[in-house]
CSV table of C-alpha atoms and ligand atoms in Angstrom, one decimal:
chain,number,residue,atom,x,y,z
A,1,MET,CA,61.0,72.8,36.6
A,2,ALA,CA,62.9,72.5,39.5
A,3,ARG,CA,64.9,75.2,41.2
A,4,VAL,CA,68.5,73.6,41.7
A,5,LEU,CA,71.4,74.9,44.3
A,6,ILE,CA,74.8,74.1,43.5
A,7,ALA,CA,76.7,74.7,46.6
A,8,TYR,CA,80.5,74.4,46.4
A,9,GLY,CA,83.4,74.8,48.6
A,10,THR,CA,86.8,75.9,46.6
A,11,THR,CA,90.2,77.1,47.8
A,12,GLU,CA,91.9,77.9,44.4
A,13,GLY,CA,88.7,78.2,42.2
A,14,GLN,CA,88.4,75.0,40.3
A,15,THR,CA,85.5,73.8,42.0
A,16,ALA,CA,83.6,76.8,41.4
A,17,LYS,CA,84.2,76.5,37.6
A,18,ILE,CA,83.1,73.2,37.8
A,19,ALA,CA,80.0,74.1,39.7
A,20,ASP,CA,79.3,76.6,37.0
A,21,VAL,CA,79.4,74.1,34.1
A,22,VAL,CA,76.9,71.8,36.1
A,23,ALA,CA,74.4,74.8,36.6
A,24,ASP,CA,74.7,75.7,33.1
A,25,VAL,CA,73.7,72.1,32.0
A,26,VAL,CA,71.1,71.7,34.5
A,27,ARG,CA,69.4,75.1,32.8
A,28,GLU,CA,69.9,73.7,29.6
A,29,ASN,CA,67.8,71.0,30.7
A,30,GLY,CA,64.9,73.0,31.6
A,31,HIS,CA,65.7,74.0,35.5
A,32,ASP,CA,66.4,77.0,37.1
A,33,ALA,CA,70.0,76.7,38.5
A,34,GLU,CA,72.3,78.6,41.0
A,35,ALA,CA,75.9,77.7,41.7
A,36,VAL,CA,76.8,79.7,45.0
A,37,ASP,CA,80.0,79.7,47.2
A,38,VAL,CA,78.8,77.6,50.4
A,39,THR,CA,80.5,80.1,52.7
A,40,THR,CA,77.8,82.7,51.3
A,41,LEU,CA,74.8,80.7,52.3
A,42,GLY,CA,74.6,81.6,55.9
A,43,GLY,CA,74.8,77.8,57.0
A,44,GLU,CA,71.2,76.8,55.7
A,45,ILE,CA,69.8,75.3,52.5
A,46,PRO,CA,67.3,78.3,51.6
A,47,ASP,CA,64.1,76.8,51.4
A,48,VAL,CA,63.2,77.7,47.9
A,49,TYR,CA,65.2,74.8,46.2
A,50,ASP,CA,63.9,71.6,45.1
A,51,ALA,CA,67.0,69.7,44.6
A,52,VAL,CA,70.6,70.3,45.9
A,53,VAL,CA,74.3,69.3,44.5
A,54,ILE,CA,77.2,70.1,46.7
A,55,GLY,CA,80.8,70.2,45.2
A,56,ALA,CA,83.8,70.4,47.3
A,57,SER,CA,87.5,70.3,46.5
A,58,VAL,CA,90.2,68.3,48.8
A,59,HIS,CA,93.4,69.7,50.1
A,60,VAL,CA,95.8,67.9,52.4
A,61,GLY,CA,93.5,64.7,52.6
A,62,LYS,CA,90.4,66.5,53.3
A,63,HIS,CA,87.2,68.2,51.6
A,64,ASP,CA,86.9,71.6,52.0
A,65,LYS,CA,85.8,72.2,55.6
A,66,HIS,CA,82.8,74.8,54.9
A,67,ALA,CA,81.4,72.3,52.6
A,68,VAL,CA,81.8,69.5,55.0
A,69,GLU,CA,80.1,71.5,57.6
A,70,PHE,CA,77.2,72.6,55.7
A,71,ALA,CA,76.4,69.0,54.3
A,72,HIS,CA,76.7,68.0,58.0
A,73,SER,CA,74.4,70.4,59.3
A,74,ASN,CA,72.0,70.2,56.6
A,75,ARG,CA,71.9,66.4,56.1
A,76,SER,CA,68.0,65.9,56.9
A,77,VAL,CA,67.0,68.4,54.1
A,78,LEU,CA,69.7,66.5,51.8
A,79,GLU,CA,68.2,63.3,52.5
A,80,ARG,CA,64.7,64.4,51.7
A,81,LEU,CA,65.7,66.3,48.4
A,82,PRO,CA,67.2,64.9,45.3
A,83,SER,CA,70.8,65.5,46.2
A,84,ALA,CA,74.4,64.8,44.7
A,85,PHE,CA,77.8,65.2,45.7
A,86,PHE,CA,81.1,66.1,43.3
A,87,SER,CA,84.4,65.6,45.1
A,88,VAL,CA,87.3,67.4,43.1
A,89,SER,CA,90.8,66.3,43.8
A,90,LEU,CA,94.1,65.5,41.8
A,91,ALA,CA,94.0,61.8,42.8
A,92,ALA,CA,90.7,61.5,40.9
A,93,HIS,CA,93.6,61.7,38.1
A,94,GLY,CA,95.1,58.4,38.2
A,95,ASP,CA,94.5,57.2,41.8
A,96,THR,CA,90.8,56.3,42.1
A,97,GLU,CA,91.3,54.3,45.1
A,98,GLU,CA,92.4,57.3,46.9
A,99,ALA,CA,89.6,59.6,45.5
A,100,GLU,CA,87.2,57.0,46.8
A,101,LYS,CA,88.5,57.2,50.0
A,102,TYR,CA,88.1,60.8,50.5
A,103,VAL,CA,84.2,60.3,49.2
A,104,GLU,CA,84.0,57.6,52.0
A,105,GLN,CA,85.5,59.9,54.4
A,106,PHE,CA,83.2,62.8,53.7
A,107,GLU,CA,80.0,60.7,53.8
A,108,THR,CA,81.2,59.5,57.3
A,109,GLU,CA,81.9,62.8,58.4
A,110,THR,CA,78.8,64.3,57.1
A,111,GLU,CA,76.5,61.4,57.8
A,112,TRP,CA,74.8,62.4,54.3
A,113,HIS,CA,74.6,59.6,51.6
A,114,PRO,CA,73.8,61.6,48.3
A,115,ASP,CA,71.8,59.8,45.8
A,116,ALA,CA,74.7,60.2,43.3
A,117,VAL,CA,78.4,60.9,43.6
A,118,ALA,CA,81.1,61.9,41.2
A,119,MET,CA,84.8,62.4,41.2
A,120,PHE,CA,86.5,65.0,39.1
A,121,SER,CA,90.2,65.7,38.6
A,122,GLY,CA,91.0,69.2,39.8
A,123,ALA,CA,93.9,71.5,38.6
A,124,LEU,CA,97.5,72.1,39.4
A,125,LEU,CA,97.9,75.8,39.2
A,126,TYR,CA,101.4,76.5,39.7
A,127,THR,CA,101.4,79.8,38.3
A,128,LYS,CA,98.8,81.1,40.7
A,129,TYR,CA,100.5,79.3,43.9
A,130,GLY,CA,102.9,81.3,46.0
A,131,PHE,CA,106.6,79.9,46.3
A,132,ILE,CA,106.3,77.6,49.2
A,133,LYS,CA,102.7,76.1,47.7
A,134,ARG,CA,104.3,75.8,44.3
A,135,ARG,CA,107.2,73.8,45.5
A,136,LEU,CA,105.3,71.6,47.7
A,137,MET,CA,102.6,70.6,45.1
A,138,LYS,CA,105.6,69.8,42.7
A,139,LYS,CA,107.0,67.4,45.3
A,140,ILE,CA,104.0,65.9,46.1
A,141,SER,CA,103.1,65.6,42.3
A,142,GLU,CA,106.1,63.7,41.8
A,143,GLY,CA,105.3,60.7,43.4
A,144,LYS,CA,101.7,60.5,42.3
A,145,PRO,CA,100.2,58.0,39.9
A,146,GLY,CA,98.6,59.6,37.0
A,147,GLY,CA,101.6,61.3,35.7
A,148,LEU,CA,100.8,65.0,37.2
A,149,GLY,CA,102.5,67.9,35.5
A,150,LEU,CA,106.1,68.8,37.0
A,151,ASP,CA,106.4,72.2,34.8
A,152,THR,CA,105.9,74.9,37.5
A,153,SER,CA,106.0,77.8,34.8
A,154,ARG,CA,102.5,76.5,33.7
A,155,ASP,CA,99.4,75.5,35.0
A,156,TYR,CA,97.6,71.9,34.3
A,157,VAL,CA,93.8,71.4,34.2
A,158,TYR,CA,92.8,67.9,34.3
A,159,THR,CA,89.1,68.4,34.9
A,160,GLU,CA,87.2,66.2,32.0
A,161,TRP,CA,84.5,68.5,31.0
A,162,ASP,CA,82.4,66.1,29.2
A,163,GLY,CA,82.2,63.7,32.4
A,164,VAL,CA,81.1,66.9,34.3
A,165,LYS,CA,78.5,67.7,31.7
A,166,ARG,CA,77.1,64.0,31.8
A,167,PHE,CA,77.0,64.0,35.5
A,168,ALA,CA,74.7,67.4,35.4
A,169,GLU,CA,72.6,66.1,32.5
A,170,HIS,CA,72.1,62.7,34.3
A,171,PHE,CA,71.2,64.7,37.6
A,172,ALA,CA,69.1,67.1,35.7
A,173,LYS,CA,67.1,64.6,33.9
A,174,GLN,CA,66.2,62.7,37.1
A,175,LEU,CA,64.4,65.6,38.1
A,176,GLY,CA,62.0,65.2,35.5
A,177,ALA,CA,59.7,68.2,34.3
A,178,GLY,CA,57.8,68.3,37.5
A,179,THR,CA,58.9,70.4,40.6
A,180,SER,CA,59.1,68.4,43.7
A,181,SER,CA,58.5,70.3,47.1
A,182,ARG,CA,59.7,69.9,50.6
B,1,LIG,C1,97.9,72.9,48.9
B,1,LIG,C2,97.3,71.9,48.2
B,1,LIG,C3,97.0,70.6,48.6
B,1,LIG,C4,96.1,69.3,47.9
B,1,LIG,N1,96.1,68.3,48.7
B,1,LIG,C5,95.5,67.3,47.9
B,1,LIG,C6,95.4,66.0,48.5
B,1,LIG,O1,95.6,65.8,49.5
B,1,LIG,N2,94.5,65.2,47.4
B,1,LIG,C7,94.3,65.3,46.1
B,1,LIG,O2,94.0,64.5,45.6
B,1,LIG,N3,94.6,66.6,45.8
B,1,LIG,C8,95.0,67.7,46.5
B,1,LIG,N4,95.3,68.8,45.9
B,1,LIG,C9,94.6,69.3,44.5
B,1,LIG,C10,93.4,69.9,44.9
B,1,LIG,O3,92.1,69.0,45.2
B,1,LIG,C11,93.1,70.4,43.4
B,1,LIG,O4,94.1,71.5,43.1
B,1,LIG,C12,91.7,71.2,43.0
B,1,LIG,O5,91.6,71.5,41.6
B,1,LIG,C13,91.6,72.3,44.0
B,1,LIG,O6,90.4,72.7,44.0
B,1,LIG,P1,89.4,74.1,44.1
B,1,LIG,O7,90.4,75.0,43.1
B,1,LIG,O8,88.4,74.1,43.8
B,1,LIG,O9,90.1,74.3,45.8
B,1,LIG,C14,95.8,70.0,46.7
B,1,LIG,C15,96.1,71.1,46.3
B,1,LIG,C16,96.6,72.1,46.9
B,1,LIG,C17,97.0,73.5,46.3
């Protein structure tokens, strides 16, 4: 049994929800797993973990800066342990090229090359945004491929949960039954 850290950087909470599902699936596969907001980790991966997944959402073309900083400063541990990264964006819903560019940029900035990478579609939470953000997101969504929702009286969740579960299951299965150590 391995102890798996799922550290996430989120602004509106969708990446936290995805991290929770990843943790659930990893546990279902016989390991210990904790989904933790990266800002609460004090900058370092606690040395109790055998494997690490980092998740981060994209805002204005960039991944969550706390997650980027965390991955960069812990890159030597991440390179040594089984590790994976998941990116959360609206580009992942219909604009794969753009979503891939965000991931490339993340890998360049952090100098970390995870064993596995996934791109998950996020959410458009119009009812949770303030007035300015709601108008901005509608305007941006109008021109985007993927047919993003434009009705600002409701929210749109594009995350494909089956894909999230498959990613988590694949990662968990690769850890096998034994515990690796640092
Ligand atoms: C102000 C704002 C800017 C955003 N900018 C981008 C962007 O540049 N590219 C993109 O693909 N998605 C963008 N998104 C969509 C977010 O990635 C998506 O809403 C995601 O679910 C947010 O995850 P979080 O709730 O974990 O922060 C943006 C969302 C907001 C609210």
